[in-house]
mmCIF file of C-alpha atoms in Angstrom:
data_model
loop_
_atom_site.group_PDB
_atom_site.id
_atom_site.type_symbol
_atom_site.label_atom_id
_atom_site.label_comp_id
_atom_site.label_asym_id
_atom_site.label_seq_id
_atom_site.Cartn_x
_atom_site.Cartn_y
_atom_site.Cartn_z
ATOM 1 C CA MET A 1 2.428 -17.058 -23.298
ATOM 2 C CA LYS A 2 5.855 -17.912 -21.881
ATOM 3 C CA HIS A 3 7.448 -15.121 -23.911
ATOM 4 C CA LYS A 4 4.871 -12.613 -22.661
ATOM 5 C CA LEU A 5 5.437 -13.646 -19.060
ATOM 6 C CA PHE A 6 9.184 -13.277 -19.497
ATOM 7 C CA LEU A 7 8.815 -9.786 -20.958
ATOM 8 C CA VAL A 8 6.499 -8.662 -18.146
ATOM 9 C CA LEU A 9 8.864 -10.014 -15.482
ATOM 10 C CA LEU A 10 11.848 -8.385 -17.182
ATOM 11 C CA PHE A 11 9.975 -5.076 -17.329
ATOM 12 C CA LEU A 12 9.187 -5.233 -13.626
ATOM 13 C CA VAL A 13 12.774 -6.008 -12.670
ATOM 14 C CA LEU A 14 14.172 -3.163 -14.778
ATOM 15 C CA PHE A 15 11.478 -0.707 -13.711
ATOM 16 C CA PHE A 16 11.860 -1.235 -9.988
ATOM 17 C CA SER A 17 15.631 -1.409 -10.015
ATOM 18 C CA LEU A 18 15.478 2.105 -11.463
ATOM 19 C CA ALA A 19 12.601 3.266 -9.254
ATOM 20 C CA ASN A 20 14.329 2.082 -6.076
ATOM 21 C CA ASP A 21 17.385 4.251 -6.787
ATOM 22 C CA LEU A 22 15.749 7.341 -8.288
ATOM 23 C CA PHE A 23 12.199 7.423 -6.944
ATOM 24 C CA CYS A 24 12.489 5.898 -3.463
ATOM 25 C CA ALA A 25 16.044 6.411 -2.302
ATOM 26 C CA SER A 26 15.215 9.008 0.376
ATOM 27 C CA GLU A 27 12.251 7.137 1.851
ATOM 28 C CA LYS A 28 12.519 6.321 5.560
ATOM 29 C CA TYR A 29 8.915 6.073 6.714
ATOM 30 C CA LYS A 30 5.655 6.118 4.793
ATOM 31 C CA SER A 31 2.630 6.569 7.048
ATOM 32 C CA GLN A 32 0.133 5.385 4.449
ATOM 33 C CA LEU A 33 1.786 1.962 4.168
ATOM 34 C CA GLN A 34 0.849 1.256 7.797
ATOM 35 C CA MET A 35 -2.863 1.591 6.963
ATOM 36 C CA VAL A 36 -3.598 -2.065 6.185
ATOM 37 C CA SER A 37 -6.146 -4.613 7.371
ATOM 38 C CA ALA A 38 -5.396 -7.697 9.466
ATOM 39 C CA ARG A 39 -5.408 -9.836 6.313
ATOM 40 C CA LEU A 40 -2.790 -7.751 4.521
ATOM 41 C CA ALA A 41 -0.687 -7.412 7.666
ATOM 42 C CA SER A 42 -0.563 -11.196 8.051
ATOM 43 C CA LEU A 43 0.518 -11.622 4.408
ATOM 44 C CA GLY A 44 3.396 -9.158 4.609
ATOM 45 C CA GLY A 45 1.760 -5.734 4.904
ATOM 46 C CA THR A 46 2.466 -3.989 1.608
ATOM 47 C CA VAL A 47 0.714 -6.537 -0.653
ATOM 48 C CA PRO A 48 -0.109 -5.003 -4.082
ATOM 49 C CA THR A 49 -1.445 -8.202 -5.708
ATOM 50 C CA ILE A 50 -4.789 -8.847 -3.954
ATOM 51 C CA LEU A 51 -7.816 -8.345 -6.186
ATOM 52 C CA GLY A 52 -11.270 -7.507 -4.882
ATOM 53 C CA ASP A 53 -10.241 -6.564 -1.320
ATOM 54 C CA ILE A 54 -11.276 -3.010 -0.524
ATOM 55 C CA ASN A 55 -8.818 -2.878 2.386
ATOM 56 C CA GLY A 56 -5.874 -3.050 0.001
ATOM 57 C CA SER A 57 -6.574 0.252 -1.749
ATOM 58 C CA PHE A 58 -4.061 2.200 0.371
ATOM 59 C CA ILE A 59 -1.341 -0.104 -0.986
ATOM 60 C CA ASN A 60 -2.582 -0.462 -4.566
ATOM 61 C CA PRO A 61 -5.703 1.337 -5.844
ATOM 62 C CA ALA A 62 -6.072 -1.297 -8.591
ATOM 63 C CA THR A 63 -7.313 -3.806 -5.996
ATOM 64 C CA MET A 64 -10.756 -2.148 -6.234
ATOM 65 C CA GLY A 65 -11.033 -2.792 -9.968
ATOM 66 C CA ASP A 66 -12.403 -6.297 -9.426
ATOM 67 C CA ILE A 67 -15.185 -5.196 -7.026
ATOM 68 C CA GLU A 68 -18.614 -5.085 -8.670
ATOM 69 C CA SER A 69 -20.848 -4.502 -5.630
ATOM 70 C CA THR A 70 -21.135 -1.884 -2.887
ATOM 71 C CA ASN A 71 -18.619 -2.569 -0.104
ATOM 72 C CA PHE A 72 -17.870 -1.127 3.330
ATOM 73 C CA ALA A 73 -15.014 -2.102 5.645
ATOM 74 C CA TYR A 74 -13.468 -0.880 8.912
ATOM 75 C CA SER A 75 -10.088 -1.838 10.396
ATOM 76 C CA TYR A 76 -8.516 -0.820 13.713
ATOM 77 C CA GLN A 77 -5.118 -1.696 15.147
ATOM 78 C CA ASN A 78 -3.761 -0.626 18.528
ATOM 79 C CA ILE A 79 -0.160 -1.397 19.491
ATOM 80 C CA MET A 80 0.911 -0.950 23.118
ATOM 81 C CA GLY A 81 -1.918 1.512 23.662
ATOM 82 C CA SER A 82 -0.031 4.262 21.825
ATOM 83 C CA PHE A 83 0.265 3.399 18.122
ATOM 84 C CA VAL A 84 -3.212 3.509 16.547
ATOM 85 C CA TYR A 85 -3.922 2.665 12.913
ATOM 86 C CA THR A 86 -7.438 3.218 11.563
ATOM 87 C CA GLN A 87 -8.940 2.495 8.166
ATOM 88 C CA VAL A 88 -12.472 3.051 6.826
ATOM 89 C CA ASN A 89 -13.238 2.087 3.216
ATOM 90 C CA SER A 90 -16.309 2.214 0.989
ATOM 91 C CA CYS A 91 -16.871 1.709 -2.728
ATOM 92 C CA PHE A 92 -19.530 1.220 -5.400
ATOM 93 C CA GLN A 93 -19.559 0.534 -9.132
ATOM 94 C CA TYR A 94 -20.959 2.923 -11.731
ATOM 95 C CA ASN A 95 -20.540 2.656 -15.529
ATOM 96 C CA ASP A 96 -18.175 -0.328 -15.112
ATOM 97 C CA ILE A 97 -15.831 1.776 -12.984
ATOM 98 C CA THR A 98 -15.388 1.224 -9.252
ATOM 99 C CA TRP A 99 -15.431 4.419 -7.191
ATOM 100 C CA GLY A 100 -14.244 4.512 -3.598
ATOM 101 C CA VAL A 101 -13.915 6.883 -0.654
ATOM 102 C CA SER A 102 -11.614 6.036 2.248
ATOM 103 C CA TYR A 103 -10.187 7.448 5.470
ATOM 104 C CA GLY A 104 -6.946 6.344 7.078
ATOM 105 C CA GLY A 105 -5.165 7.350 10.256
ATOM 106 C CA ASP A 106 -1.700 6.693 11.700
ATOM 107 C CA MET A 107 -1.353 8.291 15.142
ATOM 108 C CA LEU A 108 1.037 8.036 18.061
ATOM 109 C CA PHE A 109 -0.463 9.016 21.429
ATOM 110 C CA SER A 110 1.025 9.670 24.884
ATOM 111 C CA ILE A 111 4.217 11.317 23.636
ATOM 112 C CA PRO A 112 5.897 12.905 26.684
ATOM 113 C CA GLU A 113 6.181 16.687 26.662
ATOM 114 C CA THR A 114 9.077 17.901 28.771
ATOM 115 C CA SER A 115 10.663 21.106 29.992
ATOM 116 C CA TYR A 116 14.150 21.876 31.239
ATOM 117 C CA GLU A 117 14.103 23.571 34.643
ATOM 118 C CA ASN A 118 16.812 23.927 37.290
ATOM 119 C CA SER A 119 19.175 21.645 35.372
ATOM 120 C CA ARG A 120 16.538 18.895 35.253
ATOM 121 C CA ILE A 121 14.245 17.539 32.544
ATOM 122 C CA ARG A 122 10.677 17.346 33.796
ATOM 123 C CA ALA A 123 7.574 15.750 32.220
ATOM 124 C CA ILE A 124 4.751 18.287 32.085
ATOM 125 C CA ASP A 125 2.185 16.742 29.730
ATOM 126 C CA THR A 126 1.609 14.331 26.817
ATOM 127 C CA TYR A 127 0.504 14.944 23.244
ATOM 128 C CA ALA A 128 -0.317 13.121 20.002
ATOM 129 C CA ALA A 129 1.208 13.285 16.511
ATOM 130 C CA GLY A 130 0.697 11.590 13.174
ATOM 131 C CA PHE A 131 -0.989 11.566 9.796
ATOM 132 C CA SER A 132 -4.569 11.173 8.603
ATOM 133 C CA LEU A 133 -5.787 11.181 5.029
ATOM 134 C CA LEU A 134 -8.969 11.201 2.991
ATOM 135 C CA LYS A 135 -8.798 9.656 -0.453
ATOM 136 C CA GLY A 136 -10.939 9.028 -3.495
ATOM 137 C CA THR A 137 -10.258 5.973 -5.662
ATOM 138 C CA MET A 138 -11.114 5.148 -9.259
ATOM 139 C CA ALA A 139 -10.409 1.654 -10.626
ATOM 140 C CA LYS A 140 -11.351 -0.465 -13.622
ATOM 141 C CA THR A 141 -10.682 -4.017 -14.844
ATOM 142 C CA PHE A 142 -10.067 -5.062 -18.456
ATOM 143 C CA TYR A 143 -10.243 -8.636 -19.720
ATOM 144 C CA ASP A 144 -8.140 -10.402 -22.373
ATOM 145 C CA ILE A 145 -6.114 -7.374 -23.376
ATOM 146 C CA TRP A 146 -2.547 -7.407 -24.781
ATOM 147 C CA GLY A 147 -2.172 -11.081 -23.902
ATOM 148 C CA ILE A 148 -3.112 -10.400 -20.269
ATOM 149 C CA ASN A 149 -6.143 -12.320 -19.023
ATOM 150 C CA THR A 150 -7.115 -9.682 -16.457
ATOM 151 C CA LEU A 151 -5.691 -6.172 -16.125
ATOM 152 C CA SER A 152 -6.829 -3.968 -13.236
ATOM 153 C CA VAL A 153 -5.723 -0.346 -12.993
ATOM 154 C CA GLY A 154 -6.496 2.342 -10.450
ATOM 155 C CA ALA A 155 -5.597 5.729 -8.992
ATOM 156 C CA ASN A 156 -5.927 7.463 -5.609
ATOM 157 C CA ALA A 157 -6.309 11.218 -5.110
ATOM 158 C CA LYS A 158 -5.560 12.136 -1.486
ATOM 159 C CA LEU A 159 -5.788 14.954 1.036
ATOM 160 C CA TYR A 160 -3.286 14.751 3.907
ATOM 161 C CA LYS A 161 -3.368 16.172 7.413
ATOM 162 C CA GLN A 162 -0.247 16.087 9.570
ATOM 163 C CA GLU A 163 -0.526 17.132 13.196
ATOM 164 C CA ILE A 164 1.835 17.528 16.130
ATOM 165 C CA LYS A 165 0.134 18.482 19.375
ATOM 166 C CA THR A 166 -1.945 21.576 18.465
ATOM 167 C CA GLU A 167 -0.073 22.350 15.240
ATOM 168 C CA TYR A 168 -1.166 20.930 11.907
ATOM 169 C CA ARG A 169 -0.785 21.324 8.149
ATOM 170 C CA TYR A 170 -2.414 19.886 5.020
ATOM 171 C CA GLY A 171 -1.203 18.425 1.755
ATOM 172 C CA TYR A 172 -2.187 16.333 -1.212
ATOM 173 C CA GLY A 173 -0.911 13.301 -3.125
ATOM 174 C CA LEU A 174 -1.513 10.890 -5.995
ATOM 175 C CA ASP A 175 -1.090 7.094 -6.229
ATOM 176 C CA VAL A 176 -1.329 4.837 -9.278
ATOM 177 C CA GLY A 177 -1.213 1.066 -9.623
ATOM 178 C CA GLY A 178 -1.927 -1.998 -11.706
ATOM 179 C CA ILE A 179 -2.436 -5.757 -11.317
ATOM 180 C CA PHE A 180 -1.655 -8.138 -14.209
ATOM 181 C CA SER A 181 -3.261 -11.602 -13.994
ATOM 182 C CA PHE A 182 -2.406 -14.618 -16.160
ATOM 183 C CA ASN A 183 -4.115 -18.011 -16.444
ATOM 184 C CA LEU A 184 -1.310 -20.577 -16.600
ATOM 185 C CA GLU A 185 -3.520 -23.559 -17.529
ATOM 186 C CA ASP A 186 -1.706 -25.941 -15.187
ATOM 187 C CA SER A 187 -3.433 -28.445 -12.894
ATOM 188 C CA VAL A 188 -1.368 -27.314 -9.894
ATOM 189 C CA LEU A 189 -0.271 -23.712 -10.560
ATOM 190 C CA GLU A 190 -3.355 -22.035 -12.022
ATOM 191 C CA LYS A 191 -2.735 -18.282 -11.974
ATOM 192 C CA MET A 192 -0.007 -15.709 -11.538
ATOM 193 C CA HIS A 193 -0.641 -12.094 -10.551
ATOM 194 C CA LEU A 194 1.884 -9.248 -10.852
ATOM 195 C CA GLY A 195 1.163 -6.086 -8.894
ATOM 196 C CA VAL A 196 2.868 -2.687 -9.119
ATOM 197 C CA SER A 197 2.001 0.615 -7.453
ATOM 198 C CA LEU A 198 3.554 4.022 -6.956
ATOM 199 C CA VAL A 199 2.491 5.647 -3.695
ATOM 200 C CA ASP A 200 2.791 9.444 -3.687
ATOM 201 C CA ILE A 201 3.974 9.602 -7.280
ATOM 202 C CA TYR A 202 3.426 13.285 -6.630
ATOM 203 C CA ALA A 203 2.723 14.716 -3.166
ATOM 204 C CA LYS A 204 3.282 18.002 -1.389
ATOM 205 C CA MET A 205 2.664 19.292 2.125
ATOM 206 C CA ASN A 206 1.773 22.911 2.913
ATOM 207 C CA ASP A 207 3.841 25.108 5.209
ATOM 208 C CA TRP A 208 3.963 25.005 9.004
ATOM 209 C CA ASN A 209 2.666 28.285 10.474
ATOM 210 C CA GLY A 210 3.544 30.265 7.380
ATOM 211 C CA ILE A 211 7.161 29.037 7.325
ATOM 212 C CA SER A 212 7.989 27.962 3.779
ATOM 213 C CA THR A 213 9.494 24.462 3.620
ATOM 214 C CA ASN A 214 8.746 23.400 0.021
ATOM 215 C CA ASP A 215 8.174 19.961 1.553
ATOM 216 C CA LYS A 216 7.449 17.239 -1.007
ATOM 217 C CA LEU A 217 6.734 13.736 0.258
ATOM 218 C CA SER A 218 9.032 11.203 -1.344
ATOM 219 C CA GLY A 219 7.375 8.491 -3.397
ATOM 220 C CA TYR A 220 7.477 4.772 -2.772
ATOM 221 C CA GLY A 221 7.397 2.027 -5.385
ATOM 222 C CA LEU A 222 5.859 -1.366 -4.571
ATOM 223 C CA TRP A 223 5.968 -4.642 -6.488
ATOM 224 C CA GLY A 224 4.548 -8.061 -5.742
ATOM 225 C CA VAL A 225 3.918 -11.513 -7.178
ATOM 226 C CA LYS A 226 1.081 -13.877 -6.224
ATOM 227 C CA PHE A 227 0.757 -17.534 -7.281
ATOM 228 C CA ASP A 228 -2.566 -19.411 -7.013
ATOM 229 C CA PHE A 229 -2.534 -23.200 -6.577
ATOM 230 C CA PHE A 230 -5.158 -25.966 -6.470
ATOM 231 C CA GLU A 231 -8.224 -24.184 -7.837
ATOM 232 C CA GLU A 232 -7.142 -20.937 -6.138
ATOM 233 C CA THR A 233 -7.471 -22.373 -2.632
ATOM 234 C CA LEU A 234 -3.772 -21.878 -1.821
ATOM 235 C CA SER A 235 -1.845 -18.689 -2.610
ATOM 236 C CA LEU A 236 1.804 -17.715 -2.209
ATOM 237 C CA PHE A 237 2.763 -14.031 -1.949
ATOM 238 C CA LEU A 238 6.137 -12.357 -2.477
ATOM 239 C CA GLN A 239 6.452 -8.562 -2.347
ATOM 240 C CA ARG A 240 8.574 -5.576 -1.452
ATOM 241 C CA ALA A 241 8.093 -4.696 2.223
ATOM 242 C CA ILE A 242 8.902 -1.700 4.405
ATOM 243 C CA ASP A 243 10.024 -4.004 7.251
ATOM 244 C CA GLY A 244 10.968 -7.075 5.218
ATOM 245 C CA TYR A 245 13.927 -9.394 4.900
ATOM 246 C CA TYR A 246 17.170 -8.271 3.347
ATOM 247 C CA VAL A 247 18.322 -10.505 0.498
ATOM 248 C CA PRO A 248 21.916 -9.924 -0.647
ATOM 249 C CA PHE A 249 22.202 -8.234 -4.069
ATOM 250 C CA PHE A 250 18.430 -8.599 -4.695
ATOM 251 C CA SER A 251 17.409 -6.089 -2.000
ATOM 252 C CA ARG A 252 19.953 -3.588 -3.225
ATOM 253 C CA TYR A 253 17.863 -3.035 -6.350
ATOM 254 C CA LEU A 254 14.324 -4.207 -5.477
ATOM 255 C CA GLY A 255 14.124 -3.516 -1.729
ATOM 256 C CA ASP A 256 13.569 -5.837 1.241
ATOM 257 C CA VAL A 257 10.942 -8.533 0.768
ATOM 258 C CA SER A 258 8.234 -10.370 2.698
ATOM 259 C CA LEU A 259 6.491 -13.695 2.126
ATOM 260 C CA GLY A 260 2.912 -14.741 2.822
ATOM 261 C CA VAL A 261 0.813 -17.875 2.412
ATOM 262 C CA GLU A 262 -2.999 -17.973 2.382
ATOM 263 C CA TYR A 263 -5.380 -20.940 2.332
ATOM 264 C CA ILE A 264 -9.093 -20.544 1.582
ATOM 265 C CA SER A 265 -11.178 -23.401 2.945
ATOM 266 C CA PRO A 266 -14.347 -24.639 1.175
ATOM 267 C CA ALA A 267 -16.322 -22.635 3.754
ATOM 268 C CA ASP A 268 -14.565 -19.407 2.603
ATOM 269 C CA LEU A 269 -12.463 -19.309 5.768
ATOM 270 C CA TYR A 270 -9.165 -17.506 5.159
ATOM 271 C CA LEU A 271 -6.107 -18.934 6.935
#
């Protein structure tokens, strides 16, 4: 088991050191990564290692693989009355595969519209801009395969809409992800989960008003590690984050990181 864990960890390090330079180097802002629930936001935002939480499917579609019942969830976040993040998720299981349909929105309202008249800049109106997307998810979980106790895999197929005031355009994208879970058979540290996902592994936006831009959205690679302690009541999260901490040398290859800690009380209260 120790050799298998070492090989998986080595694979992740090598994979994401390459992906960060070649696949994600041009990334500055990824609207989809803002579409998270309060739970994920409190744990670091871009958490790809949570199993069975429908709200994590925008970060890693594999999170739905562990859901066996019909689920519905709604999340809303408003920052300073202008930044609005919305998320609606639903899923069901059929033929041992979890199928999901979701909507996400990332909008900025009250953007000043100005004009230049008589050597002065004047405010004449406000407008909104941002992204919304509709996605379908397919995920499945395998047990005791290749030395991995639980392997969840998933994929998102997405339709984008980008709008600025009264102008808009559409596009499409594809995400893939996986979560590897290991039972460590220790009285304190019980499980370890490794999560990886590629957001917009391929994505393209259509033209604005017939003007050809050949605009492809750059992809974003995510990795994360989760450790479960004390009968899975205490969990520690470490993952790549869009607004995380810079760690010398480490962040150069694997990106900035965030940390999260979660405690589940006997009454299923998440802290």
